[in-house]
Short mmCIF file of C-alpha atoms and ligand atoms in Angstrom, two decimals:
data_model
loop_
_atom_site.label_atom_id
_atom_site.label_comp_id
_atom_site.label_asym_id
_atom_site.label_seq_id
_atom_site.Cartn_x
_atom_site.Cartn_y
_atom_site.Cartn_z
CA MET W 1 210.00 -126.78 211.72
CA THR W 2 207.20 -126.38 209.19
CA ASP W 3 207.08 -123.52 206.66
CA ALA W 4 203.68 -122.34 207.85
CA GLU W 5 202.07 -122.65 211.23
CA ILE W 6 198.49 -122.69 209.93
CA THR W 7 197.19 -123.03 206.36
CA ILE W 8 193.59 -122.35 205.44
CA ILE W 9 192.31 -123.67 202.12
CA GLY W 10 189.63 -121.56 200.42
CA ALA W 11 189.03 -117.80 200.41
CA GLY W 12 185.25 -117.69 200.53
CA VAL W 13 183.60 -115.76 203.33
CA VAL W 14 184.21 -118.61 205.78
CA GLY W 15 187.90 -119.14 204.95
CA LEU W 16 188.49 -115.38 205.07
CA ALA W 17 186.73 -115.07 208.45
CA ILE W 18 188.85 -117.94 209.81
CA ALA W 19 192.03 -116.35 208.41
CA GLU W 20 191.19 -113.00 209.99
CA LYS W 21 190.43 -114.52 213.38
CA ILE W 22 193.44 -116.82 213.49
CA SER W 23 195.93 -114.25 212.24
CA GLU W 24 195.05 -112.13 215.30
CA SER W 25 196.81 -114.71 217.52
CA PHE W 26 199.13 -116.79 215.31
CA THR W 27 202.03 -115.95 213.02
CA ASP W 28 202.78 -117.70 209.72
CA VAL W 29 199.12 -117.99 208.71
CA PHE W 30 198.56 -118.78 205.00
CA LEU W 31 195.27 -118.60 203.15
CA VAL W 32 195.39 -120.42 199.81
CA GLU W 33 192.81 -119.86 197.07
CA LYS W 34 192.65 -121.33 193.57
CA HIS W 35 190.95 -118.33 191.95
CA SER W 36 192.72 -115.02 191.30
CA THR W 37 190.73 -113.30 194.06
CA PHE W 38 188.40 -114.09 196.97
CA GLY W 39 184.75 -115.12 196.90
CA GLN W 40 184.44 -116.39 193.34
CA GLU W 41 182.16 -119.32 194.23
CA THR W 42 179.26 -119.72 196.68
CA SER W 43 180.08 -116.62 198.72
CA SER W 44 179.22 -114.40 195.73
CA ARG W 45 176.15 -116.35 194.69
CA ASN W 46 173.67 -116.24 197.52
CA SER W 47 170.79 -114.19 198.94
CA GLU W 48 173.06 -112.07 201.20
CA VAL W 49 170.59 -112.50 204.04
CA ILE W 50 171.62 -112.17 207.67
CA HIS W 51 169.45 -114.96 209.02
CA ALA W 52 167.88 -114.78 212.46
CA GLY W 53 168.47 -118.50 213.21
CA ILE W 54 164.83 -119.53 213.24
CA TYR W 55 164.59 -122.85 211.45
CA TYR W 56 167.54 -125.00 212.37
CA PRO W 57 167.33 -128.01 214.71
CA ARG W 58 167.73 -127.15 218.38
CA GLY W 59 171.33 -127.40 219.62
CA SER W 60 172.75 -127.84 216.09
CA LEU W 61 175.82 -125.89 214.98
CA LYS W 62 173.62 -124.27 212.35
CA ALA W 63 171.30 -122.91 215.05
CA ARG W 64 174.02 -121.89 217.51
CA LEU W 65 176.49 -120.39 215.06
CA CYS W 66 173.76 -118.56 213.15
CA VAL W 67 172.36 -116.86 216.25
CA GLU W 68 175.86 -116.00 217.50
CA GLY W 69 177.08 -115.08 214.01
CA LYS W 70 174.16 -112.73 213.36
CA THR W 71 175.06 -110.54 216.35
CA LEU W 72 178.77 -110.64 215.52
CA LEU W 73 178.02 -109.72 211.91
CA TYR W 74 175.82 -106.71 212.73
CA ASP W 75 178.50 -105.43 215.13
CA TYR W 76 181.24 -106.04 212.55
CA CYS W 77 179.29 -104.18 209.85
CA LYS W 78 178.80 -101.21 212.18
CA LYS W 79 182.47 -101.21 213.24
CA TYR W 80 183.86 -101.32 209.68
CA GLU W 81 181.06 -99.43 207.89
CA ILE W 82 180.08 -102.40 205.74
CA PRO W 83 176.73 -101.72 204.05
CA PHE W 84 173.86 -103.66 205.66
CA ASN W 85 170.16 -103.21 206.28
CA ASN W 86 168.42 -104.70 209.29
CA CYS W 87 165.20 -104.63 207.27
CA GLY W 88 163.42 -107.58 208.94
CA LYS W 89 161.50 -110.39 207.31
CA LEU W 90 157.96 -111.71 207.13
CA ILE W 91 157.24 -115.44 207.04
CA VAL W 92 153.79 -115.63 205.51
CA ALA W 93 150.97 -118.15 205.74
CA THR W 94 148.61 -118.00 202.77
CA SER W 95 146.36 -120.94 203.69
CA ARG W 96 144.85 -122.42 206.85
CA ASP W 97 147.33 -125.34 206.79
CA GLU W 98 150.22 -122.94 206.73
CA ILE W 99 148.92 -121.12 209.81
CA THR W 100 149.75 -124.24 211.87
CA ILE W 101 153.28 -124.20 210.45
CA ILE W 102 153.66 -120.58 211.56
CA GLU W 103 153.07 -121.66 215.17
CA ALA W 104 155.63 -124.48 214.81
CA VAL W 105 158.19 -122.07 213.36
CA LYS W 106 157.71 -119.69 216.27
CA HIS W 107 158.20 -122.54 218.73
CA ALA W 108 161.38 -123.74 216.95
CA ALA W 109 162.74 -120.20 216.96
CA ILE W 110 162.23 -119.83 220.72
CA ASN W 111 164.09 -123.12 221.23
CA ASN W 112 167.01 -121.60 219.32
CA GLY W 113 167.02 -118.46 221.48
CA VAL W 114 165.28 -116.35 218.83
CA ASP W 115 162.55 -114.85 221.00
CA ASP W 116 161.80 -111.65 219.11
CA LEU W 117 159.34 -113.04 216.53
CA ILE W 118 156.01 -111.24 216.39
CA VAL W 119 152.82 -112.90 215.12
CA LEU W 120 150.89 -110.57 212.83
CA GLY W 121 147.28 -110.71 211.65
CA LYS W 122 146.01 -109.53 208.25
CA ASP W 123 145.66 -105.83 209.18
CA GLN W 124 149.10 -105.61 210.73
CA ILE W 125 150.61 -107.29 207.67
CA TYR W 126 148.84 -104.76 205.45
CA GLU W 127 150.27 -101.88 207.50
CA LEU W 128 153.83 -103.14 207.01
CA GLU W 129 153.59 -104.53 203.49
CA PRO W 130 150.41 -103.40 201.68
CA ASN W 131 151.23 -105.45 198.58
CA ILE W 132 151.51 -108.75 200.45
CA PHE W 133 148.63 -111.17 200.86
CA ALA W 134 148.80 -113.38 203.95
CA LEU W 135 146.34 -114.72 206.51
CA LYS W 136 148.96 -114.62 209.21
CA ALA W 137 152.68 -113.88 209.36
CA LEU W 138 155.68 -113.91 211.62
CA LEU W 139 157.81 -110.80 211.68
CA SER W 140 161.50 -111.45 212.33
CA PRO W 141 162.96 -108.07 213.30
CA SER W 142 166.58 -109.30 213.53
CA THR W 143 166.80 -110.53 209.91
CA GLY W 144 168.68 -108.32 207.47
CA ILE W 145 170.88 -108.12 204.40
CA VAL W 146 174.59 -107.44 203.99
CA ASP W 147 176.96 -106.46 201.22
CA THR W 148 178.95 -109.69 201.06
CA HIS W 149 181.66 -108.33 198.78
CA SER W 150 182.46 -105.47 201.20
CA LEU W 151 182.44 -107.94 204.08
CA MET W 152 184.95 -110.23 202.33
CA LYS W 153 187.11 -107.26 201.32
CA ARG W 154 187.31 -106.14 204.96
CA LEU W 155 188.17 -109.68 206.13
CA GLU W 156 190.94 -109.78 203.50
CA ILE W 157 192.34 -106.39 204.60
CA ASN W 158 192.29 -107.36 208.29
CA THR W 159 194.00 -110.69 207.59
CA LEU W 160 196.80 -108.93 205.75
CA THR W 161 197.05 -106.21 208.42
CA ASN W 162 197.36 -108.93 211.08
CA GLY W 163 200.34 -110.35 209.16
CA GLY W 164 198.54 -113.25 207.47
CA GLN W 165 199.48 -114.09 203.88
CA ILE W 166 196.98 -114.76 201.10
CA VAL W 167 198.08 -116.73 198.07
CA TYR W 168 195.65 -116.43 195.15
CA GLY W 169 195.74 -118.42 191.92
CA SER W 170 197.04 -121.54 193.67
CA GLU W 171 195.06 -124.75 193.77
CA VAL W 172 195.73 -127.36 196.44
CA THR W 173 196.25 -130.63 194.56
CA GLY W 174 197.79 -132.86 197.23
CA ILE W 175 198.07 -133.21 201.01
CA ARG W 176 200.40 -135.67 202.72
CA LYS W 177 200.63 -136.27 206.43
CA ILE W 178 204.18 -135.84 207.71
CA LYS W 179 205.69 -136.14 211.18
CA GLU W 180 205.14 -132.52 212.22
CA GLY W 181 202.00 -131.72 210.25
CA TYR W 182 201.21 -131.80 206.54
CA GLU W 183 202.93 -131.31 203.21
CA ILE W 184 200.67 -129.39 200.85
CA THR W 185 201.16 -129.38 197.08
CA LEU W 186 199.87 -126.46 195.04
CA LEU W 187 199.45 -125.87 191.34
CA ASP W 188 200.26 -122.20 190.97
CA ALA W 189 199.03 -119.66 188.41
CA ASP W 190 201.91 -120.58 186.04
CA LYS W 191 200.85 -124.26 186.23
CA LYS W 192 203.91 -125.12 188.28
CA ASN W 193 203.79 -127.46 191.26
CA TYR W 194 204.99 -126.15 194.57
CA SER W 195 205.08 -127.82 197.99
CA PHE W 196 205.31 -126.47 201.51
CA THR W 197 204.66 -127.76 205.00
CA SER W 198 202.15 -126.62 207.62
CA LYS W 199 201.58 -127.70 211.20
CA VAL W 200 197.82 -127.15 211.05
CA VAL W 201 195.54 -127.30 207.99
CA ILE W 202 192.00 -125.94 207.85
CA ASN W 203 189.87 -127.19 205.00
CA SER W 204 187.36 -124.48 204.11
CA ALA W 205 187.14 -125.32 200.41
CA GLY W 206 183.35 -125.09 200.06
CA LEU W 207 182.07 -127.12 197.11
CA THR W 208 185.24 -129.23 196.94
CA SER W 209 185.92 -129.55 200.67
CA ASP W 210 185.16 -133.30 200.36
CA LYS W 211 187.94 -133.61 197.75
CA ILE W 212 190.41 -131.90 200.12
CA PHE W 213 189.24 -134.27 202.88
CA GLU W 214 189.95 -137.25 200.61
CA MET W 215 193.37 -135.95 199.50
CA THR W 216 194.64 -136.66 203.02
CA GLY W 217 193.51 -140.30 202.81
CA MET W 218 190.46 -139.81 205.06
CA LYS W 219 187.30 -141.47 203.83
CA ASP W 220 183.67 -140.94 204.88
CA VAL W 221 180.71 -141.49 202.59
CA ASN W 222 178.63 -139.25 204.84
CA LEU W 223 180.77 -136.26 203.92
CA LYS W 224 180.34 -136.50 200.15
CA ILE W 225 179.22 -133.16 198.76
CA MET W 226 176.34 -132.99 196.36
CA PHE W 227 175.98 -129.83 194.29
CA CYS W 228 172.53 -128.40 194.90
CA LYS W 229 171.68 -125.53 192.63
CA GLY W 230 169.51 -122.56 193.51
CA GLU W 231 168.29 -120.27 190.73
CA TYR W 232 166.98 -116.71 191.02
CA PHE W 233 164.75 -114.44 189.00
CA ARG W 234 164.57 -110.69 189.58
CA LEU W 235 161.65 -108.30 189.56
CA ASN W 236 161.75 -105.70 186.82
CA PRO W 237 161.14 -102.06 187.79
CA PRO W 238 158.76 -100.66 188.95
CA LYS W 239 157.64 -103.93 190.63
CA ASN W 240 160.89 -103.95 192.61
CA ARG W 241 159.22 -101.36 194.86
CA LEU W 242 156.42 -103.70 195.95
CA ILE W 243 158.10 -104.72 199.22
CA SER W 244 160.43 -103.14 201.74
CA ARG W 245 161.51 -106.20 203.71
CA LEU W 246 162.19 -109.88 202.98
CA VAL W 247 159.18 -112.14 202.48
CA TYR W 248 159.42 -115.92 202.88
CA PRO W 249 156.79 -118.59 202.54
CA VAL W 250 156.54 -121.03 205.45
CA PRO W 251 159.49 -123.46 205.35
CA VAL W 252 159.43 -126.64 203.30
CA HIS W 253 159.87 -130.16 204.65
CA ASN W 254 163.44 -131.17 205.61
CA LEU W 255 164.75 -127.65 205.04
CA GLU W 256 166.37 -128.54 201.72
CA GLY W 257 165.78 -124.85 201.09
CA THR W 258 163.64 -122.17 202.68
CA GLY W 259 161.20 -122.00 199.76
CA ILE W 260 161.21 -119.49 196.90
CA HIS W 261 161.36 -116.25 198.81
CA VAL W 262 161.57 -112.59 197.92
CA THR W 263 164.63 -110.68 199.03
CA ILE W 264 165.56 -107.07 198.61
CA ASP W 265 169.16 -106.08 198.03
CA LEU W 266 171.14 -103.03 199.02
CA GLY W 267 170.97 -101.63 195.48
CA GLY W 268 167.15 -101.50 195.47
CA GLY W 269 166.75 -104.72 193.49
CA VAL W 270 164.37 -107.57 194.36
CA LYS W 271 165.23 -111.24 193.81
CA LEU W 272 162.94 -114.26 193.80
CA GLY W 273 164.50 -117.56 194.81
CA PRO W 274 166.46 -119.66 195.22
CA ASP W 275 164.78 -122.91 194.23
CA VAL W 276 166.35 -126.30 195.03
CA THR W 277 167.73 -128.67 192.37
CA TYR W 278 170.26 -131.38 193.12
CA LEU W 279 172.60 -131.61 190.13
CA GLU W 280 173.25 -135.09 188.76
CA SER W 281 176.98 -134.54 188.72
CA ASN W 282 179.11 -132.01 190.55
CA ILE W 283 179.52 -129.54 187.72
CA TYR W 284 179.65 -125.77 188.10
CA ASP W 285 176.39 -125.09 186.32
CA TYR W 286 175.36 -121.48 187.00
CA LYS W 287 172.89 -121.19 184.10
CA VAL W 288 169.42 -119.92 184.88
CA THR W 289 166.64 -121.92 183.23
CA PRO W 290 164.28 -119.43 181.53
CA SER W 291 161.50 -122.05 181.44
CA LYS W 292 161.35 -121.94 185.26
CA GLN W 293 159.89 -118.43 185.12
CA TYR W 294 156.34 -119.75 185.40
CA VAL W 295 157.07 -121.79 188.53
CA PHE W 296 158.70 -118.79 190.20
CA TYR W 297 155.82 -116.57 189.18
CA ARG W 298 153.18 -119.02 190.45
CA SER W 299 154.79 -119.63 193.83
CA THR W 300 155.45 -115.95 194.51
CA ARG W 301 152.08 -114.75 193.25
CA LYS W 302 150.46 -116.61 196.15
CA PHE W 303 151.66 -113.87 198.50
CA LEU W 304 152.37 -111.07 195.99
CA PRO W 305 149.08 -111.03 194.05
CA SER W 306 149.78 -108.00 191.86
CA LEU W 307 152.70 -109.80 190.25
CA GLU W 308 152.48 -110.50 186.52
CA PHE W 309 154.45 -113.07 184.56
CA ASP W 310 156.40 -110.42 182.61
CA ASP W 311 157.57 -108.72 185.79
CA LEU W 312 160.23 -111.45 186.16
CA SER W 313 163.61 -111.81 184.42
CA PRO W 314 166.24 -114.54 184.86
CA ASP W 315 168.91 -113.41 187.32
CA MET W 316 171.65 -115.75 188.60
CA ALA W 317 172.32 -119.09 190.31
CA GLY W 318 174.37 -120.41 193.21
CA ILE W 319 175.33 -123.91 194.30
CA ARG W 320 174.90 -125.27 197.82
CA PRO W 321 177.59 -127.69 199.10
CA LYS W 322 175.06 -130.22 200.47
CA ILE W 323 175.98 -133.25 202.54
CA GLN W 324 172.25 -133.85 203.05
CA LYS W 325 171.11 -136.26 200.36
CA PRO W 326 167.78 -135.58 198.61
CA GLY W 327 164.90 -136.45 200.94
CA GLU W 328 167.16 -136.94 203.99
CA PRO W 329 166.60 -135.07 207.25
CA VAL W 330 168.51 -131.81 207.56
CA ARG W 331 172.28 -132.24 208.16
CA ASP W 332 174.37 -130.02 210.35
CA PHE W 333 177.59 -128.18 209.47
CA TYR W 334 180.55 -130.56 209.86
CA ILE W 335 183.35 -128.74 211.73
CA GLU W 336 185.86 -131.11 213.34
CA GLU W 337 189.50 -131.42 214.34
CA GLU W 338 190.38 -134.88 213.04
CA SER W 339 192.69 -136.36 215.71
CA LYS W 340 190.16 -139.14 216.22
CA ARG W 341 190.66 -140.19 212.59
CA GLY W 342 194.46 -140.05 213.12
CA PHE W 343 194.91 -136.62 211.50
CA HIS W 344 196.02 -134.39 214.35
CA GLY W 345 195.90 -130.70 213.46
CA PHE W 346 193.64 -131.16 210.44
CA ILE W 347 190.35 -129.26 210.73
CA ASN W 348 187.52 -129.91 208.30
CA VAL W 349 184.82 -127.32 207.66
CA ILE W 350 182.41 -129.16 205.35
CA GLY W 351 178.79 -128.74 204.25
CA ILE W 352 178.71 -125.00 204.91
CA GLU W 353 175.50 -124.18 203.12
CA SER W 354 173.04 -121.57 204.42
CA PRO W 355 173.32 -120.00 207.02
CA GLY W 356 177.07 -120.08 206.35
CA LEU W 357 177.35 -116.41 205.45
CA THR W 358 175.49 -115.33 208.60
CA SER W 359 177.52 -117.76 210.71
CA SER W 360 180.93 -116.97 209.20
CA LEU W 361 182.35 -114.92 212.09
CA ALA W 362 181.05 -117.42 214.66
CA ILE W 363 182.47 -120.34 212.64
CA ALA W 364 185.84 -118.56 212.73
CA SER W 365 185.85 -118.42 216.55
CA TYR W 366 184.64 -122.02 216.77
CA VAL W 367 187.47 -123.19 214.48
CA LYS W 368 190.04 -121.17 216.40
CA ASN W 369 189.07 -123.02 219.56
CA LEU W 370 189.77 -126.36 217.84
CA ILE W 371 193.43 -125.46 217.17
CA ARG W 372 195.96 -127.20 219.41
CA ILE W 373 199.55 -126.19 218.69
C1 FAD L 1 171.68 -120.14 196.54
C2 FAD L 1 172.32 -119.88 197.87
C3 FAD L 1 171.76 -118.94 198.75
C4 FAD L 1 172.33 -118.71 199.99
N1 FAD L 1 171.82 -117.72 200.78
C5 FAD L 1 172.41 -117.47 201.98
C6 FAD L 1 171.92 -116.42 202.80
O1 FAD L 1 171.05 -115.66 202.40
N2 FAD L 1 172.47 -116.27 204.03
C7 FAD L 1 173.46 -117.07 204.50
O2 FAD L 1 173.86 -116.93 205.65
N3 FAD L 1 173.97 -118.04 203.70
C8 FAD L 1 173.50 -118.24 202.46
N4 FAD L 1 174.01 -119.20 201.65
C9 FAD L 1 175.16 -119.96 202.12
C10 FAD L 1 176.47 -119.18 201.97
O3 FAD L 1 176.55 -118.57 200.71
C11 FAD L 1 177.63 -120.17 202.16
O4 FAD L 1 177.44 -120.87 203.36
C12 FAD L 1 178.96 -119.47 202.23
O5 FAD L 1 179.14 -118.59 201.15
C13 FAD L 1 180.07 -120.54 202.23
O6 FAD L 1 181.30 -119.89 202.23
P1 FAD L 1 182.61 -120.77 202.10
O7 FAD L 1 183.74 -119.84 202.31
O8 FAD L 1 182.51 -121.97 202.98
O9 FAD L 1 182.56 -121.36 200.62
P2 FAD L 1 182.95 -120.72 199.20
O10 FAD L 1 182.48 -119.35 199.05
O11 FAD L 1 182.53 -121.72 198.18
O12 FAD L 1 184.54 -120.67 199.25
C14 FAD L 1 185.34 -121.82 199.13
C15 FAD L 1 186.59 -121.41 198.41
O13 FAD L 1 187.48 -122.52 198.37
C16 FAD L 1 188.21 -122.44 197.14
N5 FAD L 1 188.78 -123.75 196.83
C17 FAD L 1 188.10 -124.90 196.61
N6 FAD L 1 188.95 -125.90 196.35
C18 FAD L 1 190.20 -125.38 196.42
C19 FAD L 1 191.51 -125.91 196.22
N7 FAD L 1 191.71 -127.21 195.91
N8 FAD L 1 192.58 -125.09 196.37
C20 FAD L 1 192.41 -123.78 196.67
N9 FAD L 1 191.18 -123.21 196.85
C21 FAD L 1 190.10 -124.00 196.73
C22 FAD L 1 187.12 -122.03 196.15
O14 FAD L 1 187.68 -121.49 194.98
C23 FAD L 1 186.33 -121.02 196.96
O15 FAD L 1 186.77 -119.69 196.76
C24 FAD L 1 173.48 -119.45 200.39
C25 FAD L 1 174.04 -120.38 199.51
C26 FAD L 1 173.48 -120.58 198.26
C27 FAD L 1 174.11 -121.54 197.30
#
């Protein structure tokens, strides 16, 4: 007999969604988190966009789980009264070259089952967003924004209501395979070591999910996480009223990011970003670089011409858990039960960068289907 049936490591939005889903059907479910509460890392440092699922390679988990997750998330928000806004987004072409990309984006979206995109000409763009300059645009009506904190709070409440247990302030420092499952060692809030056993382990540790993977003895250079920082600036009032939906440039090569875009938030704020910078070492560097203001200003001014340099202020930064090395083609989410590596009952959820928030509820169902007890 093990102490726990299922242990989930990491209480970001993905770990919480998994915990909620699994605690509906299993008893003795533990969610372990090193911080004193949920969502202290990537899940609180992102654009809070509910993505439509437009850009990702056909058939990839990113494409499938985003499209499925988007619908689940809108329904969940309505059911639990979590603040959201299905505001839509424009993908804008500001040059002739970019018009060709618009067509390619529409085609990719259709391949992913996103068939609601509408091509807009200059006049139609002006009607929707009079402050935006674009020669052509795609309107994505199913894109939106969500209050991530409220979402995570609800997932936490439901997990506890289902009988799941959440242990905060406890860092997983060791994992050993045993006959019936795994022995997990924690360093608790009082800096004391504590061990328990679990039949199934789900690694949803975000930026350090590769370290959890390695603690078991598994090795795979292709699953090394590289910290990839994204910084944001915000628009100072009154320029925060220039747009009423999200505005993205056409996507950049290899989808390392979706380009410096403009997102509204539920509090009436407007953010520019994130940019894409691979950090040289995996350090939690959340500083915003004031000297980047000009780059943000220049790239946004292309489609928001009334913008002035002083309208921007440094805002915040987040870090993507990338398994895609710089310059490499886009990598998919890695979500696997590891029996084939000799680790029965160990499920890795690694490389959950964007659209991880949008996909979280779909990832939870996908992971649940991998459990064999
Ligand atoms: C700049 C940026 C913008 C983004 N924008 C969007 C967007 O608009 N829409 C979208 O869908 N997605 C977006 N994403 C992606 C999204 O934020 C992530 O996919 C999602 O938050 C990942 O959640 P997670 O639970 O996997 O990871 P995390 O939130 O990082 O949670 C992992 C948790 O594991 C814990 N942990 C780690 N190691 C241990 C250990 N040893 N013991 C115990 N606990 C541990 C951590 O403390 C952390 O709380 C963005 C990401 C970034 C960086």
